[in-house]
Coordinates of N, CA, C and O and ligand atoms in Angstrom, one line a residue:
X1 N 186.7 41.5 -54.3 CA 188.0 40.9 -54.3 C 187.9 39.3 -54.3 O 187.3 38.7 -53.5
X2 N 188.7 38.6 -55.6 CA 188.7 37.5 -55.6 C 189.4 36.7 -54.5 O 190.6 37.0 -54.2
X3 N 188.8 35.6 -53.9 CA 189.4 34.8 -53.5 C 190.5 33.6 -54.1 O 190.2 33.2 -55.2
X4 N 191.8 33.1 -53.4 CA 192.2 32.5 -53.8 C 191.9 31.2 -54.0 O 191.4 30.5 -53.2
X5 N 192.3 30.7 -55.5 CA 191.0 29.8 -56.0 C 191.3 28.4 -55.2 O 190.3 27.8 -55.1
X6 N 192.3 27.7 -54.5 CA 192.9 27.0 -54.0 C 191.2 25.9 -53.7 O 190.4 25.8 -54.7
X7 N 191.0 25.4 -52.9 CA 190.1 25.1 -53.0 C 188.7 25.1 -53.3 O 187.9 24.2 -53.3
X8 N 188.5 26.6 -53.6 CA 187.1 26.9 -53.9 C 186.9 26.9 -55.2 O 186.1 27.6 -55.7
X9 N 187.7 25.8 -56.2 CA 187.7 25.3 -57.3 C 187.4 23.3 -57.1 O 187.4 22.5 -58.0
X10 N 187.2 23.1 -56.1 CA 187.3 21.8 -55.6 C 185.9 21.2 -55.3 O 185.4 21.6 -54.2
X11 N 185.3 20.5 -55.9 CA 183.5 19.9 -54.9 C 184.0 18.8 -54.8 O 184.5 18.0 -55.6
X12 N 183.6 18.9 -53.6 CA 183.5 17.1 -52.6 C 181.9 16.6 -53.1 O 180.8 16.8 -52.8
X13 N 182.5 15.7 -54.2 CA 181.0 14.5 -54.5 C 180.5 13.5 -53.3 O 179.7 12.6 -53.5
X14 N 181.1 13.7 -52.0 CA 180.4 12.6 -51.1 C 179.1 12.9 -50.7 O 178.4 11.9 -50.6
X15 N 178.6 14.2 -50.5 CA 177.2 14.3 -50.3 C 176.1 14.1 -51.4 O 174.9 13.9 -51.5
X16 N 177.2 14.3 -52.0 CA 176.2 13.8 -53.7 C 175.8 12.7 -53.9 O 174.6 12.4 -54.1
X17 N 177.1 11.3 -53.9 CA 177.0 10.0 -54.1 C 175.7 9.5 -53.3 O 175.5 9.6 -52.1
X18 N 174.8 8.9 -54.3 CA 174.1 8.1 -54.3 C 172.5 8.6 -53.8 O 171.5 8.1 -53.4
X19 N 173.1 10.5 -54.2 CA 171.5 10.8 -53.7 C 171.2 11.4 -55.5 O 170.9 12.5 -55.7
X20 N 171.3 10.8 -56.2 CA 170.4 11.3 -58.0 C 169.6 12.3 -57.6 O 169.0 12.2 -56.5
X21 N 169.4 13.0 -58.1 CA 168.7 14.5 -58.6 C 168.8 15.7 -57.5 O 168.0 16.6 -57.5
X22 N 170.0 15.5 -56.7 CA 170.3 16.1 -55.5 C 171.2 17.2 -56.0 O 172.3 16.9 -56.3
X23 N 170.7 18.8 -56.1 CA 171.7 19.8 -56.8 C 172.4 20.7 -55.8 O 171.9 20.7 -54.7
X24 N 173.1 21.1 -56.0 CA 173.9 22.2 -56.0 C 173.7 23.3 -56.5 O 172.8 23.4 -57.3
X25 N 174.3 24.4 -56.2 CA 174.6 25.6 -57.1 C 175.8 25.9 -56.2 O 176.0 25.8 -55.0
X26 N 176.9 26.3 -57.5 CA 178.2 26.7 -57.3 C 178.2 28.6 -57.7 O 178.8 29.0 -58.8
X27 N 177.7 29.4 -56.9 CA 177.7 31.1 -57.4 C 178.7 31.3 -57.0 O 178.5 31.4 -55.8
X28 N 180.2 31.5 -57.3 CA 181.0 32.6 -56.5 C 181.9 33.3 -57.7 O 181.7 33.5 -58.9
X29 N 183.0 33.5 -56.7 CA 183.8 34.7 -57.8 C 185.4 34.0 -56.7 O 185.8 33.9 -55.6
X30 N 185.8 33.7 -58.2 CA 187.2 33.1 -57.3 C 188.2 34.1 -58.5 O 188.0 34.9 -59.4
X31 N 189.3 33.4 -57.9 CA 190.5 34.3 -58.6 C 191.3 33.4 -59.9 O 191.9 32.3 -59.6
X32 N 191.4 33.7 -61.2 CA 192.1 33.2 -61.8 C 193.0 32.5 -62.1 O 194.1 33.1 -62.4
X33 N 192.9 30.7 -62.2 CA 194.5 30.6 -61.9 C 195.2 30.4 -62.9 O 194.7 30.4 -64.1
X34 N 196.6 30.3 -62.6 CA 197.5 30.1 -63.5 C 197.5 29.5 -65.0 O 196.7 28.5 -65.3
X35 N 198.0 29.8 -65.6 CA 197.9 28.9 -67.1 C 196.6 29.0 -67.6 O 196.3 27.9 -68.0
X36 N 195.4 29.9 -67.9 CA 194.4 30.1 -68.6 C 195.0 31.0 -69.7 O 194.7 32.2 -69.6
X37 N 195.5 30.6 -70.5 CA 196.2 31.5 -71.5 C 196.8 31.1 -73.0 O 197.6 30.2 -72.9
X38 N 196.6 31.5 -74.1 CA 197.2 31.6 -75.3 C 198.4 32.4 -75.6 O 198.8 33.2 -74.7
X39 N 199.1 32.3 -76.7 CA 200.1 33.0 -76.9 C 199.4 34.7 -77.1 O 200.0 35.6 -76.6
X40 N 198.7 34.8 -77.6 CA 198.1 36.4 -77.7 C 196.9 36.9 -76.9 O 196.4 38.0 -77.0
X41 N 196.5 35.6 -76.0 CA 195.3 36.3 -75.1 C 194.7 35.0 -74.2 O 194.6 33.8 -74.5
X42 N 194.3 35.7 -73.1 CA 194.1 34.5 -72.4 C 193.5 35.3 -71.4 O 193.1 36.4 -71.7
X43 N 193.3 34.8 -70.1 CA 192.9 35.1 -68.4 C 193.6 35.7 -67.8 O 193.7 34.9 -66.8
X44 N 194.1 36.5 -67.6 CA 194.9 37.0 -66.3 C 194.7 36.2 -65.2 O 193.6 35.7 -64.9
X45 N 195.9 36.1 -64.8 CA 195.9 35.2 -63.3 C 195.3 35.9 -62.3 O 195.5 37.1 -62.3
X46 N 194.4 35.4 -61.2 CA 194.4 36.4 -60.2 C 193.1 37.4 -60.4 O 192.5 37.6 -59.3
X47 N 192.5 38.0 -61.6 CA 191.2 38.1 -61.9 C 189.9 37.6 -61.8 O 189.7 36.4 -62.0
X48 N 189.2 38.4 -61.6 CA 187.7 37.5 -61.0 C 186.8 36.8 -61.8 O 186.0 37.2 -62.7
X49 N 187.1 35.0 -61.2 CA 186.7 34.3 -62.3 C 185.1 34.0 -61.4 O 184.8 33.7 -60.3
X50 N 184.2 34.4 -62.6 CA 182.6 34.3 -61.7 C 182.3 33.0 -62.0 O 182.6 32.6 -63.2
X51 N 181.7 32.0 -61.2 CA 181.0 31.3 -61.7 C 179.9 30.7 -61.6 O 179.9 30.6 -60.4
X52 N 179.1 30.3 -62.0 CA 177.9 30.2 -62.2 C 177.5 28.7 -62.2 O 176.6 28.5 -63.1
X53 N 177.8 27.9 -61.6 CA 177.4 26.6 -62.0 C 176.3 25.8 -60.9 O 176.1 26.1 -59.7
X54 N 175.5 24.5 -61.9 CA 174.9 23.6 -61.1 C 175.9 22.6 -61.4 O 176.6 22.4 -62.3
X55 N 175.5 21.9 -59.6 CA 176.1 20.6 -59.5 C 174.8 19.4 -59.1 O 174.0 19.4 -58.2
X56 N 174.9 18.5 -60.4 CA 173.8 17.8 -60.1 C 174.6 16.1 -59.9 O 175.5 15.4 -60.3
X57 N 173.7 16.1 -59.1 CA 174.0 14.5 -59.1 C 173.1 13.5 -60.0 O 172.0 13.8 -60.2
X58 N 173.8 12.1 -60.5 CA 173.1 11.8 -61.6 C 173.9 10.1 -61.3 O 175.0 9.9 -60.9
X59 N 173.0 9.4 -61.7 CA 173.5 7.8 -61.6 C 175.1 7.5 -61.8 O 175.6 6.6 -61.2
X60 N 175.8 8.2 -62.7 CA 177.1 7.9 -63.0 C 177.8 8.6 -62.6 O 179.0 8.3 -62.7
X61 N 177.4 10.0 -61.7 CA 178.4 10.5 -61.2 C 177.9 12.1 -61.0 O 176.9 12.4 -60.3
X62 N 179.0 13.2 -61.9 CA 178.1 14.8 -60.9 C 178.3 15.4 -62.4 O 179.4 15.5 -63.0
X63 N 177.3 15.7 -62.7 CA 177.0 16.6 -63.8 C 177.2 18.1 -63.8 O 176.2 18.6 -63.1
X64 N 177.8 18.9 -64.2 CA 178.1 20.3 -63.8 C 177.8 20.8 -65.5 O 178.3 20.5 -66.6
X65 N 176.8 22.0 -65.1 CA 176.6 23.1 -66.2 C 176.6 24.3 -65.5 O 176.7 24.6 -64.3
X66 N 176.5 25.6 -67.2 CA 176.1 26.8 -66.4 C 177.3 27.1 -67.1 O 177.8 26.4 -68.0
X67 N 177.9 28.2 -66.4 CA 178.4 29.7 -67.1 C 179.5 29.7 -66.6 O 179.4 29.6 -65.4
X68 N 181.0 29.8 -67.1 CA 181.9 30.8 -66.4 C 182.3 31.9 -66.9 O 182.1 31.8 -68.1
X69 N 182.7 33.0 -66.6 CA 183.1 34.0 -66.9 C 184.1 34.8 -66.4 O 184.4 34.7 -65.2
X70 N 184.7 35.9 -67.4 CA 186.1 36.3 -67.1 C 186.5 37.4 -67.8 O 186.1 37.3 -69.0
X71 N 187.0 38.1 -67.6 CA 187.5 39.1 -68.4 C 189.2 38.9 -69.3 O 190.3 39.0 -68.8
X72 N 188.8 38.6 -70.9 CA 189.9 38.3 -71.5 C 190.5 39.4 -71.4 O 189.8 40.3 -70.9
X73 N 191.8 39.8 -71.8 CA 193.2 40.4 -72.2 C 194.1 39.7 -73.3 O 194.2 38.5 -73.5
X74 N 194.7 40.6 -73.8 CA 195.9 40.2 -75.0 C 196.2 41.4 -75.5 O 196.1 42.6 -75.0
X75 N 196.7 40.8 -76.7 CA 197.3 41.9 -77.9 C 196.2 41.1 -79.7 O 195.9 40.0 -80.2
X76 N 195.9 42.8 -79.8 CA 195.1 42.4 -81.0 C 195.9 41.8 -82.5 O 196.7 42.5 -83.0
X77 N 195.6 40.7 -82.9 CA 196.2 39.8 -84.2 C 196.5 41.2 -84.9 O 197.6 41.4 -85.5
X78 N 195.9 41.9 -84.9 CA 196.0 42.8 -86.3 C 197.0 43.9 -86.1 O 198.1 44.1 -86.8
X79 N 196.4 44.8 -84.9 CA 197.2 46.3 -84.6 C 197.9 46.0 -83.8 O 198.6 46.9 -83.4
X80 N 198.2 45.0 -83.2 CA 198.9 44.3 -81.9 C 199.0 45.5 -80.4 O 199.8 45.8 -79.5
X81 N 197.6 45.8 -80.7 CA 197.1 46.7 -79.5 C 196.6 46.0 -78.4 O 196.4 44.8 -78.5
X82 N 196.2 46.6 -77.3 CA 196.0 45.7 -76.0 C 194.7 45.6 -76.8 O 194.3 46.3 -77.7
X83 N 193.9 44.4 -76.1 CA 192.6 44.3 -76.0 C 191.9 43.4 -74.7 O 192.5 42.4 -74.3
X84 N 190.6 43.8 -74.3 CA 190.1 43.3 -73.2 C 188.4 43.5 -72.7 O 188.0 44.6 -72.3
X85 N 187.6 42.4 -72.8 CA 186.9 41.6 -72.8 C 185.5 41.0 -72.1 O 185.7 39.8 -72.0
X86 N 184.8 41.1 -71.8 CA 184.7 40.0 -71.0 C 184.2 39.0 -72.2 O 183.9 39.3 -73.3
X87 N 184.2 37.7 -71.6 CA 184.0 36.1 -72.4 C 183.6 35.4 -71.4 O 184.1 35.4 -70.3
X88 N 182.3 34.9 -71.8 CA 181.3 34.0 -71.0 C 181.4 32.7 -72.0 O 181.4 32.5 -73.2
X89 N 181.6 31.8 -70.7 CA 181.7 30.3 -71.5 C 180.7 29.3 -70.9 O 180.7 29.2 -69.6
X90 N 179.8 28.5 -71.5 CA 179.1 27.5 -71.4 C 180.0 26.5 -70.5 O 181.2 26.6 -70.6
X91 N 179.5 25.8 -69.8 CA 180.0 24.5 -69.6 C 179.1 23.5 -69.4 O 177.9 23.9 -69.0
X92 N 179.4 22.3 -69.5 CA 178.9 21.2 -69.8 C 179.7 20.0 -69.5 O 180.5 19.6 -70.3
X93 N 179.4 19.2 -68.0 CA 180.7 18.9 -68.1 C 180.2 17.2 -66.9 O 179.8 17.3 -65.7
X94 N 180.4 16.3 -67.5 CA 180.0 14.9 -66.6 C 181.3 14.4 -66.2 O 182.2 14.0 -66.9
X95 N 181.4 14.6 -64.9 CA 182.3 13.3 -64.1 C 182.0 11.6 -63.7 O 181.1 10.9 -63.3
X96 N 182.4 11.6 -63.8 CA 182.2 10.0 -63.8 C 182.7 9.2 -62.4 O 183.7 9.6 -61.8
X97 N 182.1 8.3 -61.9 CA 182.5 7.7 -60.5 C 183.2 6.6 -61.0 O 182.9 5.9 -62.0
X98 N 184.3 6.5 -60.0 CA 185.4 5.7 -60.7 C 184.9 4.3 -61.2 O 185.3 3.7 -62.1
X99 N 183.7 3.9 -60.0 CA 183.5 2.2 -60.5 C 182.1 1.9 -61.6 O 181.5 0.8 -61.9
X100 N 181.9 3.3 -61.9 CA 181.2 3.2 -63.5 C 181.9 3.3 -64.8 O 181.6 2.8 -65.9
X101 N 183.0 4.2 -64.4 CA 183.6 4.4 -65.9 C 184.2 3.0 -66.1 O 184.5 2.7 -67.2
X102 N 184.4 1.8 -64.7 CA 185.0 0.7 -65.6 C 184.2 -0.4 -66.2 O 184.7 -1.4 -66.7
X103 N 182.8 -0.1 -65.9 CA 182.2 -0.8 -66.4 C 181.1 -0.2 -67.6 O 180.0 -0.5 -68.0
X104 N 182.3 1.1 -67.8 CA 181.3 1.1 -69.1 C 182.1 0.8 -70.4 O 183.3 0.9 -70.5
X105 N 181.2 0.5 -71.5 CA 181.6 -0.2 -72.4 C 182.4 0.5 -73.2 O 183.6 0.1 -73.5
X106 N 182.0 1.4 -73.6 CA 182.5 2.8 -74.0 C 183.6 3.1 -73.6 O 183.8 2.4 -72.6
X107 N 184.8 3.9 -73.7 CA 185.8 4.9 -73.8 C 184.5 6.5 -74.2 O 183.8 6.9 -75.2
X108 N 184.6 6.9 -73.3 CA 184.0 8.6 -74.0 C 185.1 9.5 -73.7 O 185.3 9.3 -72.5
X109 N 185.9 10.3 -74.1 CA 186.8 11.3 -74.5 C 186.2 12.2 -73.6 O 187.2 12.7 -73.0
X110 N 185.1 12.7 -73.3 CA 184.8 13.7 -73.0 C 184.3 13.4 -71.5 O 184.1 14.4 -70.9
X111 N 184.1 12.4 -70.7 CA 184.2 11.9 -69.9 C 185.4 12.2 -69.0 O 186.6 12.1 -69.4
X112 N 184.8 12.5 -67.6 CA 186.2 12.4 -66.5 C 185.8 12.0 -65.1 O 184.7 12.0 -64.5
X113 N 187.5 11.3 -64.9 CA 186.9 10.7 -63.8 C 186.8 11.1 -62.3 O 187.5 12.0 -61.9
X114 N 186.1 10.6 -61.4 CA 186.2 11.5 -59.9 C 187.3 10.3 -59.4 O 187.0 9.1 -59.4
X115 N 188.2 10.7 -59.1 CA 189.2 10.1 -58.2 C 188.4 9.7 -56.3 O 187.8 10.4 -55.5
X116 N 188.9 8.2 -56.3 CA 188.5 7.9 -55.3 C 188.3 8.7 -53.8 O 187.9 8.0 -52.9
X117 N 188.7 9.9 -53.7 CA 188.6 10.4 -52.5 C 187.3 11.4 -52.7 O 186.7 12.0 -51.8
X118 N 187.2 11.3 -53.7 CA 185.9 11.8 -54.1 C 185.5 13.4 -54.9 O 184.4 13.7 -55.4
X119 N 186.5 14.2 -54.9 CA 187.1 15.6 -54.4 C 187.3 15.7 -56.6 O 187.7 15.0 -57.5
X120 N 186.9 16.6 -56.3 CA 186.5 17.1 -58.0 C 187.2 18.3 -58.2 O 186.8 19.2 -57.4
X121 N 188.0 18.6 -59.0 CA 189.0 19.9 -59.1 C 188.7 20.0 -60.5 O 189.0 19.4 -61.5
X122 N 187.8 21.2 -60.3 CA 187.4 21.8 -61.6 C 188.3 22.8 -62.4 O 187.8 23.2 -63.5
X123 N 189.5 23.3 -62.0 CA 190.7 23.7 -62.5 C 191.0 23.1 -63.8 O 191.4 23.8 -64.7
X124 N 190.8 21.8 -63.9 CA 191.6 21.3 -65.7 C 190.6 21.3 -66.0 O 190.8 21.1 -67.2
X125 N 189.3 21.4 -65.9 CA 188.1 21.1 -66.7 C 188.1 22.8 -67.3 O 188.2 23.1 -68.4
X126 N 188.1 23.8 -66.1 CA 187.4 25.1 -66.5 C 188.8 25.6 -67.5 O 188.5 26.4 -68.5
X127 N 190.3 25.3 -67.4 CA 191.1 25.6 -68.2 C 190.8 24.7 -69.4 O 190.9 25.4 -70.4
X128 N 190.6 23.9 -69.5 CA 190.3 23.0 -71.2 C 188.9 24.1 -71.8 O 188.8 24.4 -73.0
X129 N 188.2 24.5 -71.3 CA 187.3 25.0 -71.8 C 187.1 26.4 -71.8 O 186.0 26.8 -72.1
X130 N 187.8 27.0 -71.4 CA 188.1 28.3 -71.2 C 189.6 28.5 -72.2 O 189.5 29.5 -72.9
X131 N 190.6 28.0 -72.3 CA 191.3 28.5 -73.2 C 190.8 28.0 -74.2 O 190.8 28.9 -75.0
X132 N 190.2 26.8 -74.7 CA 189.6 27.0 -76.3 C 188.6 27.7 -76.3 O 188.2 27.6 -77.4
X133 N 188.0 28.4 -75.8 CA 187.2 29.4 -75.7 C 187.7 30.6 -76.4 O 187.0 31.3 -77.1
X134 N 189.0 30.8 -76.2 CA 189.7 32.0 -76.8 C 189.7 31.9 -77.9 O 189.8 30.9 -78.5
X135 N 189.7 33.3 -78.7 CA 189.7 33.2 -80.2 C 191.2 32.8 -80.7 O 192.2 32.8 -80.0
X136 N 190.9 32.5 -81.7 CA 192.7 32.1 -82.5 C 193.4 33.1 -83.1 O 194.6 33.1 -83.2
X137 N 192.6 34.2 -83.4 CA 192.8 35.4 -83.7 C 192.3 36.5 -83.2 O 191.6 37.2 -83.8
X138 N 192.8 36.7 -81.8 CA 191.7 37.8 -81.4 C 192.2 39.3 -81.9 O 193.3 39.8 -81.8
X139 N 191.0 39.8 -82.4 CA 191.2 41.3 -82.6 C 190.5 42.0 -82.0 O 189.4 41.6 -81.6
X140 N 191.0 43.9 -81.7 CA 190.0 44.2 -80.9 C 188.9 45.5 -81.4 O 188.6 46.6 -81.0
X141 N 188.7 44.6 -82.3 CA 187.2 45.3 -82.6 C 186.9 45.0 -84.5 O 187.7 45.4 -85.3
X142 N 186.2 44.4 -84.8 CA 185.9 43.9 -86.0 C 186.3 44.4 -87.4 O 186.7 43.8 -88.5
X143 N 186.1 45.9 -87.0 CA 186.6 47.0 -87.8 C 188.0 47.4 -88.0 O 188.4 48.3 -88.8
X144 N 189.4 46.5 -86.9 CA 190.3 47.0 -86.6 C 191.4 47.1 -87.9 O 191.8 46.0 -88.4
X145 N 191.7 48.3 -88.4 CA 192.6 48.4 -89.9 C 193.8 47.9 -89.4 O 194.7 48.4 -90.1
X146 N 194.3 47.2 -88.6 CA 195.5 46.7 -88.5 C 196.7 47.6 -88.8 O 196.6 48.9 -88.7
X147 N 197.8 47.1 -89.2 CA 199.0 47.7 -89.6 C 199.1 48.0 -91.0 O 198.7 47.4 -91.9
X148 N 199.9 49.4 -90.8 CA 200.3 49.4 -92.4 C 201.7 48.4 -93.0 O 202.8 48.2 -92.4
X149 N 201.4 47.8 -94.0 CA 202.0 47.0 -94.3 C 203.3 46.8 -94.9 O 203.9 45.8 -95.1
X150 N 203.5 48.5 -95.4 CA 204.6 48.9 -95.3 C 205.7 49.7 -94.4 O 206.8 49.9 -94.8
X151 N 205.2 50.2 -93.2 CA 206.0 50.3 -92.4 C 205.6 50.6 -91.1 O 206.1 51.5 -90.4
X152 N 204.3 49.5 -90.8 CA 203.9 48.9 -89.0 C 203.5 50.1 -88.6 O 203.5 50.0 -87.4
X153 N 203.0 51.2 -88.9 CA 202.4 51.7 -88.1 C 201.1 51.5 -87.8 O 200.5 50.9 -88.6
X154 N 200.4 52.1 -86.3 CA 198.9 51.6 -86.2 C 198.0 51.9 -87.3 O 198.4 53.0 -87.8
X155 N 196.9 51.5 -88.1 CA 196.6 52.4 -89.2 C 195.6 53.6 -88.5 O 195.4 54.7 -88.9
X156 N 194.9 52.8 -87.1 CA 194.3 53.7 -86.9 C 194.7 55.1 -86.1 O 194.0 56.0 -85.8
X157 N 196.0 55.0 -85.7 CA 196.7 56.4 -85.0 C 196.6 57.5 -86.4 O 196.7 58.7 -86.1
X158 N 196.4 57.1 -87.6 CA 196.4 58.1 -88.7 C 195.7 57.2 -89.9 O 196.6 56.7 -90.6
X159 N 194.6 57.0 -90.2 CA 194.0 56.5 -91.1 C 193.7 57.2 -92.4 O 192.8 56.8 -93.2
X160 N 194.8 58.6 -92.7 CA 195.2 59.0 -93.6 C 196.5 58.6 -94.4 O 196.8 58.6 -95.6
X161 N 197.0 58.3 -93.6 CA 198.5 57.1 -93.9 C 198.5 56.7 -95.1 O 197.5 56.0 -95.3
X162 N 199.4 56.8 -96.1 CA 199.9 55.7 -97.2 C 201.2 56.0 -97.7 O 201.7 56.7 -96.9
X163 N 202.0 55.7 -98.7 CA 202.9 55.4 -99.2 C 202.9 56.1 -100.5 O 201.9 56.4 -101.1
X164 N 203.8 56.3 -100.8 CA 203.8 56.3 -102.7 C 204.6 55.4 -102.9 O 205.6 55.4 -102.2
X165 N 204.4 54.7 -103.6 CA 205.2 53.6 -104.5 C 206.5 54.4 -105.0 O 206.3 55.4 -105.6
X166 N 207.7 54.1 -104.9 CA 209.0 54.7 -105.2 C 209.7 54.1 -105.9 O 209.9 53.0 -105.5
X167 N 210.2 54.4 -106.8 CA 211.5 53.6 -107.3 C 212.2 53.1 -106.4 O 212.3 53.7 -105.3
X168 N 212.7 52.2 -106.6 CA 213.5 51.5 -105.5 C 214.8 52.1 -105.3 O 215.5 52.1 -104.3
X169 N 215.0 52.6 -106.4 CA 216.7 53.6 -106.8 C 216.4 54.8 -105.9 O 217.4 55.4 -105.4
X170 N 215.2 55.2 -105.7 CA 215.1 56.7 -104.8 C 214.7 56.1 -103.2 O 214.7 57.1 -102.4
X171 N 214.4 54.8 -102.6 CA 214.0 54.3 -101.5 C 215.1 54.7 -100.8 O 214.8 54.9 -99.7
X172 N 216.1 54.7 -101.0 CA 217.8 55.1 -100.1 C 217.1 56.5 -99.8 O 216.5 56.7 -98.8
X173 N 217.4 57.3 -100.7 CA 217.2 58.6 -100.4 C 215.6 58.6 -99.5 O 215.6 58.7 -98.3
X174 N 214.5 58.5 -100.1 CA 213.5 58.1 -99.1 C 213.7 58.2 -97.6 O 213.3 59.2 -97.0
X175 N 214.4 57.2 -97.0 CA 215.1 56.7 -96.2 C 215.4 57.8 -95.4 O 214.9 58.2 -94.3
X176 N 216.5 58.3 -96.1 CA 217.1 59.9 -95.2 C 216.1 60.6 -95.2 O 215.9 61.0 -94.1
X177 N 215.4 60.9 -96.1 CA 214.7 62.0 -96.0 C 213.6 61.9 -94.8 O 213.3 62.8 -94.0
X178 N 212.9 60.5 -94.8 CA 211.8 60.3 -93.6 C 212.8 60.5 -91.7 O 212.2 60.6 -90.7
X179 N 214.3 60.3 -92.0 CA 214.9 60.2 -91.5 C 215.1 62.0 -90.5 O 215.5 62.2 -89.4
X180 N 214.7 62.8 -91.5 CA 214.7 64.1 -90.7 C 213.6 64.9 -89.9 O 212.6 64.2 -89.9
X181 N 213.5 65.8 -89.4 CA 211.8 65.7 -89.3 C 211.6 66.7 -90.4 O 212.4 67.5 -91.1
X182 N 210.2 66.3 -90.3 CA 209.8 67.0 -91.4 C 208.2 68.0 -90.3 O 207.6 67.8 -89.2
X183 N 208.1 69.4 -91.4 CA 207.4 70.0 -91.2 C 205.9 69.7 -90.9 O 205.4 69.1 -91.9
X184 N 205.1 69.9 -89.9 CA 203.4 69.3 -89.5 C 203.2 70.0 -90.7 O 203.9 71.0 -90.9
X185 N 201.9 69.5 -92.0 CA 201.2 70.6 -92.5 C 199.9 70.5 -92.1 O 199.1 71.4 -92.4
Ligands
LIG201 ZN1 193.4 46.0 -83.4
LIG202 ZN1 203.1 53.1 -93.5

């Protein structure tokens, strides 16, 4: 059972500051928070987010690598079927101590900073890299025949499925006729 991620998404860099090559390891299993998600697939809230990380200390600040992981969910781009996952994401990830980042010359984008109380909330880091983690199109399974494209059904509930091409003058009648049941053969 996941714990609530409330602070066990949080490292206090004070024991760190100013000891360089002094590590950490961060092993647990917290709970998913909020807002890890796309419009078709994302994290469930509340699911057990594992993670796997070192925390190292390093002249400019706390370097964090290593693994998170999670069990995706959505709906598949294609058959718009559930689908679900697990997705292991890299991280890679330098904090910066506040009275380095202003002396450095640089702007780096990818750079963040530890707020002077020292206290590191890995929450927007593991969501920036965990929702682009997510596919743009997730489907659920490579092979998935999606919909028929003339009238949405799954293709794979019947992958015998097709159409005949109709006159458009008989598509009315079509219509009724699909409209009754018709005999299993
Ligand atoms: Zn699918
Ligand atoms: Zn069809």
């Amino acid at each position: 059972m996941a714990a609530p991620h409330g602070s066990a998404l949080v490292i206090d860099a004070k024991e760190l500051r100013g000891r360089p090559g002094t590590q950490q390891h961060l092993a647990r299993t917290v709970g998913v928070p909020a807002g890890f998600s796309t419009v078709l697939v994302g994290f469930p809230e509340g699911e057990d987010l594992e993670l796997d990380l070192r925390i190292e200390s390093v002249h400019e600040g706390v370097l964090l690598t290593g693994t998170v992981s999670a069990r995706m969910s959505g709906q598949c781009g294609r058959c718009l079927g559930e689908l679900g996952q697990p997705l292991e994401v890299d991280v890679m990830q330098l904090f910066t101590y506040p009275e380095r980042a202003a002396d450095a010359s640089e702007e780096d984008e990818d750079e963040r900073l530890i707020g002077e109380d020292l206290r590191i909330d890995l929450e927007p880091v593991l969501r920036d890299l965990m929702v682009s983690a997510l596919p743009f199109q997730p489907i659920c399974r490579e092979e998935c025949p999606g919909l028929c494209s003339q009238c949405g059904l799954r293709m794979e509930d019947d992958p015998e499925h097709f159409h005949e091409q109709i006159d458009p003058r008989w598509a009315a009648l079509a219509d009724l006729r699909d409209g009754l049941d018709e005999p299993e053969d």
